[in-house]
Amino acid sequence: MSNQLSNQTLSTQTPNSLLTLAVAPAKVIRGSDILQAAVGEIAKLGDRPLIVAGNSTMTISQEILQPILANQNLHFAQAAYGADCAETGLKSLRKLAKEHKADVIIGLGGGKALDTAKLVAHQSQLPVVTIPTSAATCAAWTALSNVYSEAGAFLYDVALSRCPDLLILDYNLIQTAPPHTLVAGIGDAIAKWYEASVSSGHLPQTLIIAAVQQARILRDILFQKSTAAIQQPGSEVWQEVVDATVLLAGVIGGLGGAQCRTVAAHAVHNGLTHIAGHNSIHGEKVAYGILVQLRLEEMVQGNQLALTARQQLLKFYAEIGLPQKLGDLGLGNITLGELQTAAEIALAPQSDIHRLPFKVALEQLMAAMVSTTAPTDSRDLVNRVSTRGISDEVEE
């Protein structure tokens, strides 16, 4: 029942360093209406699964997954993870796993359900199966879980010992999710290029080069196919975009490792969770965070390529419905103090924002956050944002 890849993770050892990468799930099964066919693979991992689902995916579990498990004579238990992957829920699920004598964890749902299932499995030293019900993140693939407060504020992430033992990507399940979840997944996935190219584009290591180039390919796929995919759910082009957001985005983090995974866009997301609560979902905040990162490159470095990239993204966001400014995230009326709180958290000492090739001051980040739609590089905004309210700033 152990992960066949767990002893085969890619590692490079030098006299001064040891790099271990959890690259991919041991097995990926994808297709339409494939749960029935895939249940045999679940049974190979254990016969007493604990299903971890979200409140909104309990019905899917009860109506679709549980009958299939019962037909395979698997003795399952089920529990909801709560509103977030949070300490209280994790503790309760570990207790339930022990009481049920679970020998495999099944995560069914969106990113937070899958993160919770992966972390419970990691802490309980059990194999884990991920079954995503939306294409909003690459959580079904990765060896990483993000932990939040009960109110939805990001607290920390946990690097897991391996990727999931089994990933089941059923397009029919993905299609049951609200359309905006795929849009958010596109925002989360396209960030890989803008973050990896800045943090790792100059590095000579073979696998990092591969990861950065895969991020470029991912960006191009999303630019070319996202609009058609959103208009034609269930179509071949839609499946290709789902593969891009759920699978290929995970490949990049697996090959490139943490240094290639996140920079300012995800740091801004983390800060926003402390003031936004559940007003928007992960990929929407990350998409906005890309614009903030590019704005910083313009303002701090005078980078005209960043200006061009930001204008390109603004057009793309308008086409598919991604947020372009704080107001689009439901934060148009936040106070200067709230903005400062989010920026301070994004700039915390261990934040991924410090992978940028330049230092960022608090005032610079706040200025970037309120000028993501600026048509030009208004450098004087850094001076104005520290003395004027947000409502006075122009987001054109």
Short mmCIF file of C-alpha atoms in Angstrom, two decimals:
data_model
loop_
_atom_site.label_atom_id
_atom_site.label_comp_id
_atom_site.label_asym_id
_atom_site.label_seq_id
_atom_site.Cartn_x
_atom_site.Cartn_y
_atom_site.Cartn_z
CA MET A 1 0.00 0.00 0.00
CA SER A 2 2.98 2.33 0.08
CA ASN A 3 3.53 4.92 -2.61
CA GLN A 4 5.65 3.29 -5.26
CA LEU A 5 7.40 6.57 -5.95
CA SER A 6 8.09 7.42 -2.32
CA ASN A 7 11.53 5.83 -2.49
CA GLN A 8 12.20 7.12 -5.97
CA THR A 9 11.86 10.87 -5.50
CA LEU A 10 14.33 12.84 -7.53
CA SER A 11 17.25 14.07 -5.46
CA THR A 12 20.50 15.83 -6.17
CA GLN A 13 23.22 15.71 -3.56
CA THR A 14 26.30 17.88 -3.41
CA PRO A 15 28.82 18.25 -0.58
CA ASN A 16 26.81 21.20 0.73
CA SER A 17 23.19 20.46 -0.11
CA LEU A 18 20.51 17.82 -0.40
CA LEU A 19 17.54 18.53 -2.63
CA THR A 20 14.56 16.21 -2.51
CA LEU A 21 11.63 16.69 -4.84
CA ALA A 22 8.17 15.14 -4.61
CA VAL A 23 7.49 15.29 -8.32
CA ALA A 24 4.22 13.53 -9.06
CA PRO A 25 1.45 11.25 -7.79
CA ALA A 26 2.25 7.54 -7.98
CA LYS A 27 -0.65 7.09 -10.41
CA VAL A 28 -2.97 9.44 -12.28
CA ILE A 29 -6.24 8.17 -13.77
CA ARG A 30 -8.24 10.59 -15.90
CA GLY A 31 -11.29 10.41 -18.11
CA SER A 32 -15.06 10.72 -18.02
CA ASP A 33 -17.19 8.58 -15.70
CA ILE A 34 -14.12 6.72 -14.48
CA LEU A 35 -14.80 6.36 -10.75
CA GLN A 36 -16.25 2.88 -11.18
CA ALA A 37 -13.19 1.74 -13.11
CA ALA A 38 -10.78 3.47 -10.69
CA VAL A 39 -12.19 2.00 -7.47
CA GLY A 40 -10.01 -1.08 -7.87
CA GLU A 41 -6.96 1.14 -7.56
CA ILE A 42 -8.36 2.59 -4.34
CA ALA A 43 -8.87 -0.92 -3.01
CA LYS A 44 -5.19 -1.67 -3.60
CA LEU A 45 -4.34 1.06 -1.10
CA GLY A 46 -6.75 0.02 1.64
CA ASP A 47 -10.19 -1.34 2.46
CA ARG A 48 -11.18 1.06 5.25
CA PRO A 49 -11.15 4.51 3.63
CA LEU A 50 -11.98 7.74 5.39
CA ILE A 51 -13.59 10.18 2.95
CA VAL A 52 -12.76 13.83 3.61
CA ALA A 53 -15.17 16.09 1.72
CA GLY A 54 -16.46 19.63 1.76
CA ASN A 55 -19.97 20.58 2.77
CA SER A 56 -20.83 21.20 -0.87
CA THR A 57 -19.41 17.87 -2.06
CA MET A 58 -21.07 15.64 0.55
CA THR A 59 -23.89 14.98 -1.90
CA ILE A 60 -21.43 13.86 -4.57
CA SER A 61 -19.86 11.53 -2.07
CA GLN A 62 -23.16 10.05 -0.94
CA GLU A 63 -24.72 9.70 -4.38
CA ILE A 64 -21.71 8.75 -6.51
CA LEU A 65 -18.62 7.70 -4.55
CA GLN A 66 -20.06 5.77 -1.61
CA PRO A 67 -22.13 3.29 -3.68
CA ILE A 68 -19.04 2.49 -5.73
CA LEU A 69 -16.97 1.90 -2.60
CA ALA A 70 -19.73 -0.26 -1.11
CA ASN A 71 -19.88 -2.40 -4.27
CA GLN A 72 -16.17 -3.01 -3.81
CA ASN A 73 -16.85 -4.12 -0.20
CA LEU A 74 -14.83 -1.22 1.22
CA HIS A 75 -15.78 -0.13 4.73
CA PHE A 76 -15.83 3.65 4.60
CA ALA A 77 -16.48 6.54 6.94
CA GLN A 78 -16.99 10.15 5.94
CA ALA A 79 -16.55 13.58 7.48
CA ALA A 80 -16.63 17.20 6.33
CA TYR A 81 -13.42 19.18 6.80
CA GLY A 82 -15.25 22.41 7.69
CA ALA A 83 -14.84 25.82 6.11
CA ASP A 84 -11.05 25.61 5.77
CA CYS A 85 -8.05 23.34 6.19
CA ALA A 86 -7.77 24.44 9.83
CA GLU A 87 -6.28 23.01 13.02
CA THR A 88 -9.63 22.17 14.63
CA GLY A 89 -10.81 20.16 11.65
CA LEU A 90 -7.45 18.44 11.23
CA LYS A 91 -7.49 17.29 14.86
CA SER A 92 -11.04 15.97 14.56
CA LEU A 93 -10.27 14.11 11.34
CA ARG A 94 -7.13 12.50 12.77
CA LYS A 95 -9.25 11.28 15.69
CA LEU A 96 -11.90 9.91 13.36
CA ALA A 97 -9.29 8.18 11.19
CA LYS A 98 -7.95 6.42 14.28
CA GLU A 99 -11.42 5.45 15.53
CA HIS A 100 -12.42 4.10 12.12
CA LYS A 101 -9.10 2.28 11.81
CA ALA A 102 -8.72 3.92 8.43
CA ASP A 103 -5.98 2.57 6.20
CA VAL A 104 -6.39 5.10 3.37
CA ILE A 105 -7.68 8.69 3.17
CA ILE A 106 -9.79 9.86 0.22
CA GLY A 107 -10.01 13.60 -0.43
CA LEU A 108 -13.07 14.62 -2.46
CA GLY A 109 -13.71 18.25 -3.30
CA GLY A 110 -11.89 21.49 -4.01
CA GLY A 111 -8.43 22.60 -3.00
CA LYS A 112 -9.05 22.95 0.73
CA ALA A 113 -10.72 19.54 1.01
CA LEU A 114 -7.78 17.97 -0.81
CA ASP A 115 -5.21 19.87 1.25
CA THR A 116 -6.95 18.67 4.40
CA ALA A 117 -7.06 15.05 3.23
CA LYS A 118 -3.39 15.11 2.24
CA LEU A 119 -2.32 16.59 5.55
CA VAL A 120 -4.41 14.16 7.62
CA ALA A 121 -2.89 11.29 5.64
CA HIS A 122 0.60 12.70 6.13
CA GLN A 123 0.11 13.13 9.86
CA SER A 124 -1.47 9.68 10.20
CA GLN A 125 1.12 8.02 7.93
CA LEU A 126 -1.55 6.71 5.57
CA PRO A 127 -1.81 6.67 1.76
CA VAL A 128 -4.07 9.28 0.19
CA VAL A 129 -6.31 9.44 -2.88
CA THR A 130 -7.31 12.82 -4.30
CA ILE A 131 -10.50 13.22 -6.33
CA PRO A 132 -10.93 16.87 -7.35
CA THR A 133 -14.44 18.15 -8.02
CA SER A 134 -13.28 21.46 -9.48
CA ALA A 135 -10.36 22.73 -11.54
CA ALA A 136 -9.71 25.68 -9.22
CA THR A 137 -6.23 24.57 -8.09
CA CYS A 138 -3.52 21.94 -8.57
CA ALA A 139 -3.98 20.69 -4.98
CA ALA A 140 -4.90 17.21 -6.24
CA TRP A 141 -1.31 16.84 -7.52
CA THR A 142 1.02 18.53 -5.06
CA ALA A 143 2.95 17.48 -1.96
CA LEU A 144 1.84 20.61 -0.12
CA SER A 145 -1.01 21.64 2.17
CA ASN A 146 -1.97 25.17 3.17
CA VAL A 147 -3.35 25.65 6.68
CA TYR A 148 -5.81 28.46 7.46
CA SER A 149 -7.55 29.89 10.50
CA GLU A 150 -11.23 29.16 11.08
CA ALA A 151 -11.94 32.60 9.58
CA GLY A 152 -10.07 31.79 6.38
CA ALA A 153 -6.77 33.58 7.05
CA PHE A 154 -3.67 31.84 5.69
CA LEU A 155 -1.36 30.70 8.50
CA TYR A 156 1.33 28.42 7.06
CA ASP A 157 1.98 25.65 4.58
CA VAL A 158 3.25 22.13 5.17
CA ALA A 159 5.60 20.35 2.77
CA LEU A 160 4.46 16.74 2.61
CA SER A 161 6.69 13.70 2.25
CA ARG A 162 5.22 12.75 -1.11
CA CYS A 163 2.56 13.52 -3.67
CA PRO A 164 -0.75 11.63 -3.48
CA ASP A 165 -0.68 7.88 -4.03
CA LEU A 166 -3.55 8.12 -6.51
CA LEU A 167 -5.14 11.05 -8.34
CA ILE A 168 -8.50 10.41 -10.02
CA LEU A 169 -9.49 13.19 -12.44
CA ASP A 170 -13.06 12.59 -13.58
CA TYR A 171 -14.13 15.29 -16.02
CA ASN A 172 -17.80 14.68 -15.24
CA LEU A 173 -17.17 15.55 -11.59
CA ILE A 174 -15.19 18.65 -12.55
CA GLN A 175 -18.07 19.79 -14.73
CA THR A 176 -20.42 19.82 -11.71
CA ALA A 177 -18.46 22.74 -10.22
CA PRO A 178 -19.56 26.36 -10.75
CA PRO A 179 -17.94 27.85 -13.90
CA HIS A 180 -16.08 30.50 -11.90
CA THR A 181 -13.96 27.78 -10.27
CA LEU A 182 -12.31 26.98 -13.61
CA VAL A 183 -11.71 30.70 -14.15
CA ALA A 184 -10.05 30.86 -10.74
CA GLY A 185 -7.97 27.80 -11.61
CA ILE A 186 -6.76 29.54 -14.72
CA GLY A 187 -5.66 32.49 -12.57
CA ASP A 188 -3.82 30.23 -10.14
CA ALA A 189 -2.14 28.24 -12.92
CA ILE A 190 -1.04 31.14 -15.10
CA ALA A 191 0.77 32.60 -12.08
CA LYS A 192 3.32 29.81 -12.43
CA TRP A 193 5.00 31.59 -15.35
CA TYR A 194 5.09 35.04 -13.80
CA GLU A 195 6.45 33.73 -10.51
CA ALA A 196 8.79 30.99 -11.75
CA SER A 197 10.37 33.15 -14.45
CA VAL A 198 11.23 35.83 -11.86
CA SER A 199 12.47 33.54 -9.10
CA SER A 200 14.13 30.85 -11.20
CA GLY A 201 14.44 31.94 -14.83
CA HIS A 202 18.15 32.65 -14.39
CA LEU A 203 19.05 29.38 -12.67
CA PRO A 204 21.14 26.76 -14.52
CA GLN A 205 19.80 23.56 -12.93
CA THR A 206 18.29 21.24 -15.52
CA LEU A 207 15.04 20.48 -13.72
CA ILE A 208 14.42 24.12 -12.86
CA ILE A 209 14.98 25.08 -16.49
CA ALA A 210 12.43 22.42 -17.40
CA ALA A 211 9.96 23.72 -14.83
CA VAL A 212 10.26 27.31 -16.02
CA GLN A 213 9.77 26.27 -19.64
CA GLN A 214 6.75 24.18 -18.68
CA ALA A 215 5.37 27.30 -16.96
CA ARG A 216 5.77 29.22 -20.22
CA ILE A 217 3.97 26.46 -22.11
CA LEU A 218 1.21 26.47 -19.49
CA ARG A 219 0.78 30.22 -19.88
CA ASP A 220 0.52 29.89 -23.67
CA ILE A 221 -2.04 27.09 -23.45
CA LEU A 222 -4.19 29.19 -21.14
CA PHE A 223 -3.91 32.30 -23.31
CA GLN A 224 -4.91 30.33 -26.39
CA LYS A 225 -7.64 28.06 -25.04
CA SER A 226 -9.24 29.53 -21.92
CA THR A 227 -11.93 31.60 -23.60
CA ALA A 228 -13.13 28.69 -25.73
CA ALA A 229 -12.97 26.32 -22.76
CA ILE A 230 -15.15 28.56 -20.60
CA GLN A 231 -17.67 28.89 -23.42
CA GLN A 232 -17.76 25.13 -24.11
CA PRO A 233 -17.79 23.22 -20.81
CA GLY A 234 -17.21 19.52 -21.27
CA SER A 235 -15.63 19.96 -24.68
CA GLU A 236 -12.19 18.74 -25.72
CA VAL A 237 -10.68 22.21 -25.33
CA TRP A 238 -12.31 22.46 -21.90
CA GLN A 239 -10.67 19.17 -20.89
CA GLU A 240 -7.31 20.48 -22.10
CA VAL A 241 -7.63 23.56 -19.89
CA VAL A 242 -8.71 21.41 -16.92
CA ASP A 243 -5.60 19.27 -17.48
CA ALA A 244 -3.54 22.46 -17.53
CA THR A 245 -4.88 23.83 -14.25
CA VAL A 246 -5.05 20.59 -12.27
CA LEU A 247 -2.15 18.55 -13.69
CA LEU A 248 0.41 20.64 -15.58
CA ALA A 249 0.44 23.34 -12.90
CA GLY A 250 1.32 20.62 -10.41
CA VAL A 251 4.12 19.30 -12.61
CA ILE A 252 5.84 22.69 -12.49
CA GLY A 253 5.91 22.84 -8.70
CA GLY A 254 7.04 19.22 -8.56
CA LEU A 255 9.97 19.68 -10.92
CA GLY A 256 11.01 23.11 -9.78
CA GLY A 257 10.47 22.74 -6.05
CA ALA A 258 9.48 25.44 -3.60
CA GLN A 259 11.76 28.10 -5.07
CA CYS A 260 10.01 27.77 -8.41
CA ARG A 261 6.50 27.58 -7.01
CA THR A 262 5.46 30.91 -5.53
CA VAL A 263 6.67 34.51 -5.34
CA ALA A 264 4.73 37.77 -4.88
CA ALA A 265 1.40 36.71 -6.38
CA HIS A 266 0.86 34.03 -3.75
CA ALA A 267 2.30 36.26 -1.01
CA VAL A 268 -0.33 38.89 -1.85
CA HIS A 269 -2.97 36.16 -1.73
CA ASN A 270 -1.81 35.20 1.76
CA GLY A 271 -2.06 38.78 2.95
CA LEU A 272 -5.51 39.27 1.45
CA THR A 273 -6.92 36.25 3.28
CA HIS A 274 -6.49 38.18 6.53
CA ILE A 275 -8.86 40.92 5.39
CA ALA A 276 -11.04 39.23 2.76
CA GLY A 277 -12.25 36.13 4.58
CA HIS A 278 -14.22 33.95 2.19
CA ASN A 279 -15.26 36.77 -0.17
CA SER A 280 -13.21 35.29 -3.02
CA ILE A 281 -11.43 32.03 -3.74
CA HIS A 282 -7.74 31.20 -3.95
CA GLY A 283 -7.12 31.57 -7.68
CA GLU A 284 -8.95 34.88 -7.87
CA LYS A 285 -6.68 36.40 -5.22
CA VAL A 286 -3.61 34.90 -6.88
CA ALA A 287 -4.62 36.31 -10.27
CA TYR A 288 -4.89 39.78 -8.74
CA GLY A 289 -1.55 39.13 -7.04
CA ILE A 290 0.13 38.61 -10.42
CA LEU A 291 -0.88 42.13 -11.40
CA VAL A 292 0.53 43.43 -8.11
CA GLN A 293 3.83 41.62 -8.75
CA LEU A 294 4.10 43.05 -12.26
CA ARG A 295 3.23 46.50 -10.92
CA LEU A 296 6.09 46.20 -8.42
CA GLU A 297 8.49 45.28 -11.22
CA GLU A 298 7.38 48.41 -13.07
CA MET A 299 7.55 50.76 -10.09
CA VAL A 300 10.70 49.49 -8.40
CA GLN A 301 12.73 48.37 -11.41
CA GLY A 302 11.24 50.49 -14.17
CA ASN A 303 10.62 47.23 -16.05
CA GLN A 304 8.76 47.99 -19.29
CA LEU A 305 8.34 44.29 -20.09
CA ALA A 306 6.36 43.99 -16.86
CA LEU A 307 4.14 46.87 -18.00
CA THR A 308 3.51 45.11 -21.31
CA ALA A 309 2.77 41.82 -19.53
CA ARG A 310 0.37 43.52 -17.14
CA GLN A 311 -1.55 45.18 -19.95
CA GLN A 312 -1.75 41.82 -21.74
CA LEU A 313 -3.08 40.16 -18.60
CA LEU A 314 -5.65 42.90 -18.00
CA LYS A 315 -7.11 42.24 -21.44
CA PHE A 316 -7.09 38.48 -20.82
CA TYR A 317 -8.69 38.90 -17.39
CA ALA A 318 -11.46 41.03 -18.89
CA GLU A 319 -12.20 38.31 -21.44
CA ILE A 320 -12.56 35.46 -18.95
CA GLY A 321 -13.70 37.27 -15.80
CA LEU A 322 -10.67 37.35 -13.49
CA PRO A 323 -10.34 40.22 -10.98
CA GLN A 324 -8.28 43.22 -12.04
CA LYS A 325 -8.42 45.31 -8.87
CA LEU A 326 -9.37 45.18 -5.21
CA GLY A 327 -12.96 46.14 -5.96
CA ASP A 328 -13.34 43.01 -8.07
CA LEU A 329 -12.46 40.97 -4.98
CA GLY A 330 -15.15 42.69 -2.92
CA LEU A 331 -12.53 44.92 -1.28
CA GLY A 332 -13.29 48.25 -2.90
CA ASN A 333 -14.15 49.86 0.43
CA ILE A 334 -11.33 48.58 2.63
CA THR A 335 -9.54 51.09 4.80
CA LEU A 336 -5.93 52.16 4.56
CA GLY A 337 -5.30 50.23 7.79
CA GLU A 338 -6.72 47.03 6.29
CA LEU A 339 -4.60 47.47 3.19
CA GLN A 340 -1.54 47.95 5.39
CA THR A 341 -2.38 44.78 7.33
CA ALA A 342 -2.56 42.72 4.15
CA ALA A 343 0.69 44.23 2.87
CA GLU A 344 2.51 43.65 6.16
CA ILE A 345 1.52 39.97 6.14
CA ALA A 346 2.61 39.64 2.51
CA LEU A 347 5.99 41.08 3.54
CA ALA A 348 6.51 38.85 6.58
CA PRO A 349 10.13 37.63 6.96
CA GLN A 350 9.42 34.12 5.64
CA SER A 351 7.15 35.31 2.83
CA ASP A 352 7.63 34.12 -0.74
CA ILE A 353 7.66 37.75 -1.87
CA HIS A 354 11.33 37.87 -0.89
CA ARG A 355 12.12 35.64 -3.88
CA LEU A 356 11.77 38.79 -6.00
CA PRO A 357 15.18 39.99 -7.21
CA PHE A 358 14.71 43.30 -5.38
CA LYS A 359 13.59 44.49 -1.96
CA VAL A 360 10.04 45.74 -1.55
CA ALA A 361 9.10 48.42 0.96
CA LEU A 362 5.69 48.46 2.63
CA GLU A 363 4.67 51.68 0.89
CA GLN A 364 5.70 50.27 -2.48
CA LEU A 365 3.56 47.17 -2.03
CA MET A 366 0.56 49.18 -0.87
CA ALA A 367 0.94 51.46 -3.87
CA ALA A 368 1.10 48.48 -6.23
CA MET A 369 -1.99 46.94 -4.66
CA VAL A 370 -4.13 50.01 -5.42
CA SER A 371 -2.81 50.62 -8.94
CA THR A 372 -3.07 47.26 -10.71
CA THR A 373 -5.04 48.82 -13.57
CA ALA A 374 -2.86 51.94 -13.94
CA PRO A 375 -2.18 52.67 -17.64
CA THR A 376 1.35 53.95 -16.99
CA ASP A 377 4.11 53.65 -14.40
CA SER A 378 2.95 56.26 -11.89
CA ARG A 379 5.96 56.18 -9.57
CA ASP A 380 4.70 59.07 -7.46
CA LEU A 381 1.89 56.84 -6.22
CA VAL A 382 4.30 55.42 -3.64
CA ASN A 383 4.46 58.80 -1.95
CA ARG A 384 0.74 59.47 -2.23
CA VAL A 385 -0.54 56.17 -0.87
CA SER A 386 1.03 56.71 2.55
CA THR A 387 -0.87 59.95 3.14
CA ARG A 388 -4.18 59.53 1.29
CA GLY A 389 -7.13 57.16 1.66
CA ILE A 390 -7.62 54.32 -0.76
CA SER A 391 -10.77 55.89 -2.17
CA ASP A 392 -8.62 58.80 -3.35
CA GLU A 393 -6.41 56.54 -5.44
CA VAL A 394 -7.32 56.11 -9.08
CA GLU A 395 -7.69 52.54 -10.39
CA GLU A 396 -8.26 53.19 -14.05
#
